[in-house]
Short mmCIF file of C-alpha atoms and ligand atoms in Angstrom, two decimals:
data_model
loop_
_atom_site.label_atom_id
_atom_site.label_comp_id
_atom_site.label_asym_id
_atom_site.label_seq_id
_atom_site.Cartn_x
_atom_site.Cartn_y
_atom_site.Cartn_z
CA MET Z 1 27.38 11.22 25.09
CA ILE Z 2 24.80 11.08 22.31
CA GLN Z 3 21.52 9.32 23.16
CA LEU Z 4 20.16 7.06 20.44
CA ASN Z 5 16.54 6.26 19.69
CA THR Z 6 16.35 3.08 21.71
CA HIS Z 7 12.89 2.26 20.34
CA TYR Z 8 14.75 0.50 17.50
CA ALA Z 9 15.43 -2.27 20.03
CA GLU Z 10 11.67 -2.91 20.21
CA LEU Z 11 11.50 -3.81 16.50
CA LYS Z 12 11.81 -7.29 15.07
CA ASP Z 13 15.35 -8.04 13.81
CA SER Z 14 14.51 -7.28 10.20
CA TYR Z 15 11.68 -5.70 8.27
CA LEU Z 16 9.30 -8.32 6.85
CA PHE Z 17 10.17 -7.93 3.16
CA ALA Z 18 13.89 -7.57 3.85
CA GLY Z 19 13.71 -10.83 5.82
CA ILE Z 20 11.96 -12.62 2.97
CA ALA Z 21 14.47 -11.27 0.45
CA GLN Z 22 17.30 -12.59 2.64
CA LYS Z 23 15.71 -16.05 2.94
CA THR Z 24 15.24 -16.26 -0.84
CA ARG Z 25 18.87 -15.15 -1.39
CA ASP Z 26 20.01 -17.88 1.03
CA TYR Z 27 17.92 -20.44 -0.85
CA LEU Z 28 19.41 -19.37 -4.20
CA ALA Z 29 22.93 -19.49 -2.76
CA SER Z 30 22.41 -23.14 -1.89
CA HIS Z 31 20.43 -23.90 -5.09
CA PRO Z 32 22.32 -21.99 -7.79
CA GLY Z 33 20.45 -21.42 -11.05
CA GLN Z 34 17.07 -22.36 -9.57
CA LYS Z 35 14.15 -20.25 -10.89
CA LEU Z 36 11.85 -18.76 -8.25
CA TYR Z 37 8.19 -17.80 -8.71
CA ARG Z 38 7.99 -14.56 -6.76
CA MET Z 39 4.65 -13.70 -5.29
CA GLY Z 40 5.95 -12.26 -2.05
CA ILE Z 41 6.47 -8.49 -2.01
CA GLY Z 42 3.90 -6.68 -4.14
CA ASP Z 43 6.35 -5.60 -6.82
CA VAL Z 44 4.91 -5.16 -10.30
CA SER Z 45 6.19 -7.05 -13.35
CA GLN Z 46 4.72 -4.95 -16.16
CA PRO Z 47 6.54 -1.89 -17.57
CA LEU Z 48 5.33 1.68 -17.27
CA CYS Z 49 2.56 2.35 -19.78
CA PRO Z 50 3.28 4.17 -23.09
CA ALA Z 51 1.61 7.46 -22.00
CA VAL Z 52 3.93 7.65 -18.99
CA ILE Z 53 7.03 6.67 -20.96
CA GLU Z 54 6.30 9.35 -23.58
CA ALA Z 55 5.83 11.99 -20.89
CA LEU Z 56 9.06 10.94 -19.15
CA HIS Z 57 11.04 11.08 -22.41
CA ALA Z 58 9.60 14.50 -23.26
CA ALA Z 59 10.44 15.80 -19.79
CA VAL Z 60 14.01 14.50 -20.01
CA GLU Z 61 14.34 16.29 -23.35
CA GLU Z 62 13.12 19.53 -21.73
CA GLN Z 63 15.84 19.15 -19.10
CA ALA Z 64 18.44 18.97 -21.88
CA HIS Z 65 17.96 22.56 -23.07
CA ALA Z 66 18.50 25.83 -21.21
CA GLU Z 67 15.22 27.32 -22.52
CA SER Z 68 13.07 24.46 -21.24
CA PHE Z 69 15.15 23.36 -18.26
CA HIS Z 70 13.46 23.14 -14.82
CA GLY Z 71 15.32 23.45 -11.54
CA TYR Z 72 13.77 23.04 -8.09
CA GLN Z 73 10.10 22.17 -8.11
CA PRO Z 74 7.69 23.51 -5.48
CA GLU Z 75 8.21 21.35 -2.37
CA CYS Z 76 4.55 20.32 -2.09
CA GLY Z 77 4.25 19.41 -5.76
CA ALA Z 78 4.30 20.95 -9.23
CA PRO Z 79 0.99 22.74 -9.91
CA PHE Z 80 0.37 20.57 -13.02
CA PHE Z 81 0.66 17.40 -10.90
CA ARG Z 82 -1.52 18.68 -8.04
CA GLU Z 83 -4.14 19.85 -10.57
CA ALA Z 84 -4.13 16.49 -12.37
CA VAL Z 85 -4.78 14.63 -9.11
CA ALA Z 86 -7.50 17.07 -8.01
CA ALA Z 87 -9.22 16.67 -11.41
CA HIS Z 88 -9.07 12.87 -11.02
CA TYR Z 89 -10.87 13.14 -7.67
CA ALA Z 90 -13.40 15.58 -9.17
CA ALA Z 91 -14.28 13.02 -11.84
CA ARG Z 92 -15.22 10.73 -8.95
CA GLY Z 93 -17.35 13.37 -7.26
CA VAL Z 94 -14.78 14.43 -4.62
CA THR Z 95 -14.01 18.15 -4.66
CA LEU Z 96 -10.46 19.05 -3.65
CA SER Z 97 -8.35 22.11 -4.27
CA PRO Z 98 -4.90 21.39 -5.77
CA GLU Z 99 -3.40 22.83 -2.54
CA GLU Z 100 -4.93 19.91 -0.66
CA VAL Z 101 -2.83 17.48 -2.77
CA PHE Z 102 0.85 16.94 -1.89
CA VAL Z 103 3.26 15.05 -4.10
CA SER Z 104 5.30 12.30 -2.42
CA SER Z 105 7.95 9.80 -3.36
CA GLY Z 106 5.60 6.93 -2.56
CA ALA Z 107 3.18 5.76 0.10
CA SER Z 108 5.64 3.85 2.26
CA ASP Z 109 7.94 6.89 2.63
CA GLU Z 110 4.96 9.12 3.35
CA LEU Z 111 3.40 6.78 5.93
CA GLY Z 112 6.54 7.23 8.02
CA ASP Z 113 7.14 10.92 7.32
CA ILE Z 114 3.57 11.99 8.08
CA LEU Z 115 4.05 10.95 11.72
CA ASP Z 116 5.94 14.25 12.14
CA LEU Z 117 2.52 15.91 12.41
CA PHE Z 118 1.60 14.05 15.60
CA SER Z 119 3.01 13.98 19.09
CA PRO Z 120 4.54 10.60 20.00
CA GLU Z 121 2.21 10.74 23.01
CA SER Z 122 -0.75 10.03 20.70
CA PRO Z 123 -1.30 6.28 20.41
CA ALA Z 124 -1.71 4.63 17.03
CA MET Z 125 -4.48 2.14 16.35
CA VAL Z 126 -3.47 -0.62 13.95
CA LEU Z 127 -6.07 -3.05 12.58
CA GLU Z 128 -4.19 -6.31 12.23
CA PRO Z 129 -3.15 -8.10 10.10
CA ALA Z 130 -1.61 -4.90 8.72
CA TYR Z 131 1.09 -3.61 6.40
CA PRO Z 132 4.12 -3.87 8.71
CA ALA Z 133 5.38 -0.31 8.10
CA TYR Z 134 2.44 1.10 10.13
CA LEU Z 135 3.58 -0.70 13.21
CA ASP Z 136 7.33 -0.31 12.67
CA ALA Z 137 7.19 3.43 11.93
CA SER Z 138 5.05 3.99 15.02
CA VAL Z 139 7.35 1.87 17.20
CA ILE Z 140 10.39 3.84 15.96
CA ALA Z 141 8.56 7.04 16.92
CA GLY Z 142 7.99 5.63 20.42
CA ARG Z 143 4.23 5.65 20.01
CA ARG Z 144 1.92 3.40 22.03
CA ILE Z 145 0.18 0.90 19.74
CA LEU Z 146 -3.44 -0.15 20.11
CA HIS Z 147 -3.74 -3.50 18.34
CA VAL Z 148 -7.21 -4.18 16.93
CA PRO Z 149 -7.35 -7.79 15.74
CA ALA Z 150 -9.30 -8.63 12.60
CA SER Z 151 -10.38 -12.13 11.68
CA ALA Z 152 -12.31 -14.12 9.11
CA GLU Z 153 -15.37 -13.76 11.42
CA ASN Z 154 -15.54 -9.99 10.85
CA GLY Z 155 -14.43 -10.30 7.22
CA PHE Z 156 -11.07 -8.78 8.28
CA LEU Z 157 -12.91 -5.46 8.67
CA PRO Z 158 -13.26 -4.70 12.38
CA SER Z 159 -15.59 -1.99 13.69
CA PRO Z 160 -14.35 0.87 15.86
CA PRO Z 161 -13.86 -0.27 19.44
CA GLU Z 162 -16.17 1.32 21.99
CA THR Z 163 -13.80 1.53 24.90
CA VAL Z 164 -10.46 2.86 23.60
CA GLU Z 165 -9.74 6.25 22.14
CA ALA Z 166 -7.11 6.32 19.44
CA GLY Z 167 -4.92 9.22 18.39
CA LEU Z 168 -4.04 7.95 14.96
CA ILE Z 169 -5.99 5.25 13.16
CA TYR Z 170 -4.43 3.37 10.27
CA LEU Z 171 -7.03 2.12 7.79
CA CYS Z 172 -6.09 0.40 4.55
CA SER Z 173 -8.79 -0.33 1.99
CA PRO Z 174 -8.50 -2.37 -0.20
CA ASN Z 175 -6.54 -4.03 2.52
CA ASN Z 176 -2.99 -5.18 2.41
CA PRO Z 177 -2.67 -8.10 3.17
CA THR Z 178 -6.23 -9.49 3.36
CA GLY Z 179 -7.78 -7.89 0.25
CA ALA Z 180 -10.85 -6.87 2.31
CA VAL Z 181 -12.54 -3.61 1.29
CA PHE Z 182 -14.63 -1.36 3.50
CA GLY Z 183 -18.17 -0.76 2.29
CA ARG Z 184 -19.62 2.72 2.72
CA GLU Z 185 -21.47 1.98 5.94
CA ALA Z 186 -18.52 0.33 7.67
CA LEU Z 187 -16.13 3.09 6.61
CA GLN Z 188 -18.64 5.73 7.70
CA SER Z 189 -18.61 4.23 11.20
CA TRP Z 190 -14.82 4.84 11.39
CA VAL Z 191 -15.24 8.41 10.12
CA ASN Z 192 -17.93 9.05 12.74
CA TYR Z 193 -15.75 7.50 15.46
CA ALA Z 194 -12.76 9.68 14.49
CA ASN Z 195 -14.84 12.85 14.42
CA LYS Z 196 -16.38 11.97 17.78
CA THR Z 197 -13.08 11.19 19.51
CA GLY Z 198 -10.83 13.73 17.75
CA ALA Z 199 -8.69 10.97 16.24
CA VAL Z 200 -7.11 11.32 12.79
CA ILE Z 201 -7.44 8.51 10.23
CA LEU Z 202 -4.44 7.77 8.01
CA PHE Z 203 -6.25 6.18 5.08
CA ASP Z 204 -3.95 4.11 2.90
CA ALA Z 205 -5.60 3.96 -0.53
CA ALA Z 206 -2.63 2.49 -2.42
CA TYR Z 207 -4.80 -0.25 -3.93
CA GLU Z 208 -7.97 1.72 -4.75
CA ALA Z 209 -7.51 1.20 -8.50
CA TYR Z 210 -8.22 -2.53 -8.00
CA ILE Z 211 -11.78 -1.97 -6.79
CA GLU Z 212 -14.23 -3.35 -9.33
CA ASP Z 213 -17.44 -3.30 -7.29
CA PRO Z 214 -19.08 0.09 -8.05
CA ALA Z 215 -20.68 0.24 -4.59
CA LEU Z 216 -17.31 0.36 -2.79
CA PRO Z 217 -15.61 3.69 -1.98
CA HIS Z 218 -12.20 4.39 -3.57
CA SER Z 219 -11.48 7.40 -1.38
CA ILE Z 220 -12.37 8.09 2.24
CA PHE Z 221 -13.40 11.57 1.07
CA GLU Z 222 -16.45 10.01 -0.59
CA LEU Z 223 -17.81 9.69 2.97
CA ASP Z 224 -19.62 12.43 4.90
CA GLY Z 225 -17.44 14.13 7.47
CA ALA Z 226 -14.11 12.66 6.28
CA THR Z 227 -12.57 16.05 5.47
CA THR Z 228 -12.49 16.88 9.19
CA CYS Z 229 -10.79 13.66 10.32
CA ALA Z 230 -8.76 12.00 7.56
CA ILE Z 231 -5.56 12.11 5.56
CA GLU Z 232 -5.43 9.94 2.44
CA ILE Z 233 -2.15 8.45 1.27
CA CYS Z 234 -1.96 7.15 -2.30
CA SER Z 235 0.69 5.74 -4.54
CA LEU Z 236 1.22 5.20 -8.24
CA SER Z 237 3.23 2.03 -7.48
CA LYS Z 238 0.45 -0.50 -7.91
CA THR Z 239 -1.89 1.77 -9.87
CA ALA Z 240 0.60 2.50 -12.65
CA GLY Z 241 3.74 0.43 -12.10
CA PHE Z 242 5.82 3.08 -10.27
CA THR Z 243 7.38 0.72 -7.69
CA GLY Z 244 10.87 1.45 -9.01
CA THR Z 245 10.10 4.94 -10.30
CA ARG Z 246 8.63 6.21 -6.96
CA LEU Z 247 5.74 8.65 -6.96
CA GLY Z 248 2.65 9.12 -4.86
CA TYR Z 249 0.39 11.78 -3.41
CA THR Z 250 -1.24 12.64 -0.13
CA VAL Z 251 -4.49 14.50 0.41
CA ILE Z 252 -4.78 16.68 3.50
CA PRO Z 253 -8.01 18.71 3.51
CA LYS Z 254 -7.80 22.33 4.61
CA SER Z 255 -10.71 21.67 6.96
CA LEU Z 256 -8.69 19.12 8.96
CA THR Z 257 -7.71 20.91 12.16
CA ARG Z 258 -6.79 19.82 15.66
CA GLN Z 259 -5.97 22.06 18.65
CA GLY Z 260 -6.59 25.10 16.46
CA LEU Z 261 -3.89 24.09 13.97
CA SER Z 262 -4.34 23.23 10.29
CA LEU Z 263 -2.71 19.91 9.41
CA ASN Z 264 -2.51 21.07 5.78
CA ALA Z 265 -0.54 24.18 6.81
CA MET Z 266 1.67 22.09 9.12
CA TRP Z 267 2.46 19.70 6.25
CA VAL Z 268 3.35 22.63 3.97
CA ARG Z 269 5.75 23.78 6.72
CA ASN Z 270 7.15 20.27 7.05
CA ARG Z 271 7.68 19.71 3.34
CA THR Z 272 9.25 23.11 2.73
CA THR Z 273 11.73 22.33 5.50
CA LYS Z 274 12.43 18.67 4.89
CA THR Z 275 12.32 18.16 1.13
CA ASN Z 276 13.10 19.89 -2.12
CA GLY Z 277 10.15 18.20 -3.74
CA VAL Z 278 10.02 15.40 -6.27
CA SER Z 279 11.76 15.64 -9.63
CA TYR Z 280 10.06 17.50 -12.47
CA VAL Z 281 10.58 14.53 -14.78
CA LEU Z 282 8.81 12.09 -12.47
CA GLN Z 283 5.90 14.44 -11.83
CA LYS Z 284 5.45 14.78 -15.60
CA GLY Z 285 5.36 10.99 -15.86
CA GLY Z 286 2.90 10.84 -12.95
CA ALA Z 287 0.60 13.48 -14.43
CA ALA Z 288 0.37 11.36 -17.61
CA VAL Z 289 -1.30 8.59 -15.56
CA PHE Z 290 -4.32 10.88 -15.18
CA THR Z 291 -4.76 11.61 -18.91
CA PRO Z 292 -7.46 9.64 -20.79
CA GLU Z 293 -4.76 7.55 -22.55
CA GLY Z 294 -2.93 6.92 -19.28
CA GLN Z 295 -6.15 5.83 -17.56
CA GLN Z 296 -7.00 3.45 -20.41
CA GLN Z 297 -3.50 1.94 -20.43
CA ILE Z 298 -3.29 1.40 -16.67
CA LYS Z 299 -6.73 -0.23 -16.72
CA GLU Z 300 -5.34 -2.79 -19.16
CA GLN Z 301 -2.42 -3.54 -16.82
CA ILE Z 302 -4.70 -3.84 -13.82
CA ALA Z 303 -6.88 -6.25 -15.84
CA LEU Z 304 -3.77 -8.38 -16.46
CA TYR Z 305 -3.02 -8.57 -12.73
CA LYS Z 306 -6.66 -9.45 -12.10
CA ARG Z 307 -6.34 -12.34 -14.56
CA ASN Z 308 -3.33 -13.48 -12.51
CA ALA Z 309 -5.54 -13.37 -9.43
CA ARG Z 310 -8.08 -15.61 -11.16
CA THR Z 311 -5.35 -18.06 -12.21
CA LEU Z 312 -4.25 -18.39 -8.59
CA THR Z 313 -7.71 -18.50 -7.02
CA GLN Z 314 -8.81 -21.20 -9.50
CA ALA Z 315 -5.83 -23.29 -8.40
CA LEU Z 316 -6.64 -22.69 -4.72
CA ASP Z 317 -10.27 -23.64 -5.36
CA ALA Z 318 -9.17 -26.85 -7.04
CA CYS Z 319 -6.90 -27.62 -4.07
CA GLY Z 320 -9.67 -26.86 -1.55
CA VAL Z 321 -7.61 -24.12 0.14
CA TRP Z 322 -9.59 -21.41 1.99
CA TYR Z 323 -8.79 -17.89 0.79
CA THR Z 324 -10.21 -14.39 0.55
CA GLY Z 325 -9.26 -11.28 -1.47
CA GLY Z 326 -8.01 -11.23 -5.05
CA LYS Z 327 -11.16 -9.60 -6.39
CA ASN Z 328 -11.13 -5.92 -5.45
CA ALA Z 329 -7.49 -6.12 -4.41
CA PRO Z 330 -4.22 -7.49 -5.79
CA TYR Z 331 -3.59 -9.75 -2.79
CA ILE Z 332 -4.92 -13.22 -1.99
CA TRP Z 333 -5.01 -14.16 1.69
CA LEU Z 334 -5.18 -17.87 2.32
CA LYS Z 335 -5.24 -20.28 5.20
CA CYS Z 336 -2.10 -22.42 5.31
CA PRO Z 337 -3.12 -25.98 4.42
CA GLY Z 338 -2.71 -28.83 6.88
CA GLY Z 339 -2.60 -26.48 9.89
CA MET Z 340 0.91 -25.33 8.99
CA GLY Z 341 2.34 -22.19 10.59
CA SER Z 342 2.87 -19.32 8.17
CA TRP Z 343 6.70 -19.41 8.17
CA GLU Z 344 6.57 -23.19 7.98
CA PHE Z 345 4.37 -22.87 4.88
CA PHE Z 346 6.76 -20.25 3.45
CA SER Z 347 9.68 -22.70 3.70
CA TYR Z 348 7.56 -25.58 2.42
CA LEU Z 349 6.53 -23.72 -0.77
CA LEU Z 350 10.04 -22.39 -1.33
CA ASN Z 351 11.70 -25.77 -0.94
CA GLU Z 352 9.09 -27.91 -2.67
CA ILE Z 353 7.91 -25.77 -5.59
CA GLN Z 354 10.13 -22.65 -5.53
CA VAL Z 355 7.13 -20.36 -4.98
CA VAL Z 356 7.74 -17.33 -2.76
CA GLY Z 357 4.85 -15.79 -0.81
CA THR Z 358 4.53 -13.76 2.36
CA PRO Z 359 3.87 -15.40 5.74
CA GLY Z 360 0.79 -13.97 7.42
CA GLU Z 361 2.57 -13.71 10.77
CA GLY Z 362 4.66 -10.90 9.28
CA PHE Z 363 1.51 -8.75 9.27
CA GLY Z 364 0.89 -9.20 13.00
CA CYS Z 365 0.28 -12.17 15.25
CA CYS Z 366 -3.34 -12.65 14.15
CA GLY Z 367 -1.90 -13.39 10.70
CA GLU Z 368 -0.30 -16.60 12.00
CA GLY Z 369 -1.62 -19.59 10.08
CA PHE Z 370 -2.31 -17.42 7.01
CA PHE Z 371 -0.28 -16.63 3.91
CA ARG Z 372 -0.36 -13.90 1.23
CA PHE Z 373 0.14 -14.18 -2.51
CA SER Z 374 0.64 -11.02 -4.53
CA THR Z 375 -0.77 -11.11 -8.06
CA PHE Z 376 1.88 -8.84 -9.63
CA ALA Z 377 4.14 -11.50 -11.15
CA SER Z 378 4.18 -12.04 -14.91
CA PRO Z 379 1.27 -14.11 -16.29
CA ALA Z 380 3.71 -16.88 -17.27
CA ASP Z 381 5.23 -17.10 -13.77
CA THR Z 382 1.80 -16.94 -12.18
CA ALA Z 383 0.51 -19.76 -14.39
CA GLU Z 384 3.55 -21.90 -13.54
CA ALA Z 385 3.17 -21.17 -9.81
CA ALA Z 386 -0.52 -22.17 -10.04
CA ARG Z 387 0.42 -25.39 -11.84
CA ARG Z 388 2.97 -26.23 -9.16
CA LEU Z 389 0.46 -25.49 -6.38
CA LEU Z 390 -2.04 -27.82 -8.04
CA GLN Z 391 0.58 -30.52 -8.33
CA LEU Z 392 1.62 -30.11 -4.69
CA PHE Z 393 -1.84 -29.94 -3.12
CA GLY Z 394 -4.16 -31.37 -5.73
CA GLY Z 395 -6.76 -33.46 -3.93
CA ARG Z 396 -5.24 -33.30 -0.45
CA ALA Z 397 -5.23 -29.72 0.86
C1 LIG N 401 3.68 -5.26 -0.09
O1 LIG N 401 4.09 -6.25 -0.68
O2 LIG N 401 3.03 -5.34 0.95
C2 LIG N 401 4.03 -3.92 -0.64
O3 LIG N 401 4.35 -4.03 -1.97
C3 LIG N 401 5.21 -3.40 0.04
C4 LIG N 401 5.34 -1.94 -0.19
O4 LIG N 401 4.53 -1.31 -0.86
O5 LIG N 401 6.30 -1.39 0.37
#
């Protein structure tokens, strides 16, 4: 008889965002026609920018004619896309060859797929609170998890532990959900730790475009020694509004080796076996993000989401609610008022003011008592949610 992967039984009943979506559907079923202010999952509200739309239209047109039609794309990425990403890193002082850049259909897909490179015997270190896919994908793979709790005391940026040796280390900076960002020195200590112990860092840089402090690193490859211990996973979802379009990229340096094997060469082998690449049309749209016009246009969108962050943090300030994040990151991490539990607060906001957020407990048990707002809703919805928060908590939070 077939044996199933019984590690699925170790997972929570539903994935965090699927659970929230279900609860909001249930609420709407019993409150038909009610408008919700959605600041739960980090899904963008603004359309793709004009440079991307033009490139997508032009690529669709190419696909309409035999002389310009493109079939299969190279599995690891079209050269024009890999070159555009490498040039973007070069502008930031990080030298990569295009062959070190791999196209992907988004960071969340890649964060699961990349585990194929590692034996399930290697434990995964997860700094919590953390994006739940790190934990769930590792549990599904049957990997032992080393939980490293973060807290307000260490600014939600823990240092490498001295006693345990990780196999994989998940780092996310700017952090989802806390909005904390590693400074150079703190990130360097993780790079040194990984090089010393032989661990590999999976660096989730999905929110790097939100960094406004020039002293903070956008890429782990800005740090000395990172090319021998890190893989960087990026996404155009939050950078350029590709949540529904799906496109990302992964950087695996050629100098990253373990046990005499090149992880870059292994990933080439993996991709050529397991995918037929990402569509030509989407890669054309993605490459347009890295043009001067694309960069200018996405900066304007990011500025809009940052204004949303200010709208929300001003309301939280006025209510006396403790929070962090929202400055170099599109997430605001707050302490639930009145000592409420995070799911209790979720239900309270949903029922009282129809605002949807994400309970901190969903990011690991040290997130209990906290709550996350995403800043990706429309400015009008964000302003209304802030007004309702003020009305609900004004003067008593
Ligand atoms: C989040 O809300 O944490 C993210 O948007 C979810 C995701 O990227 O899958």
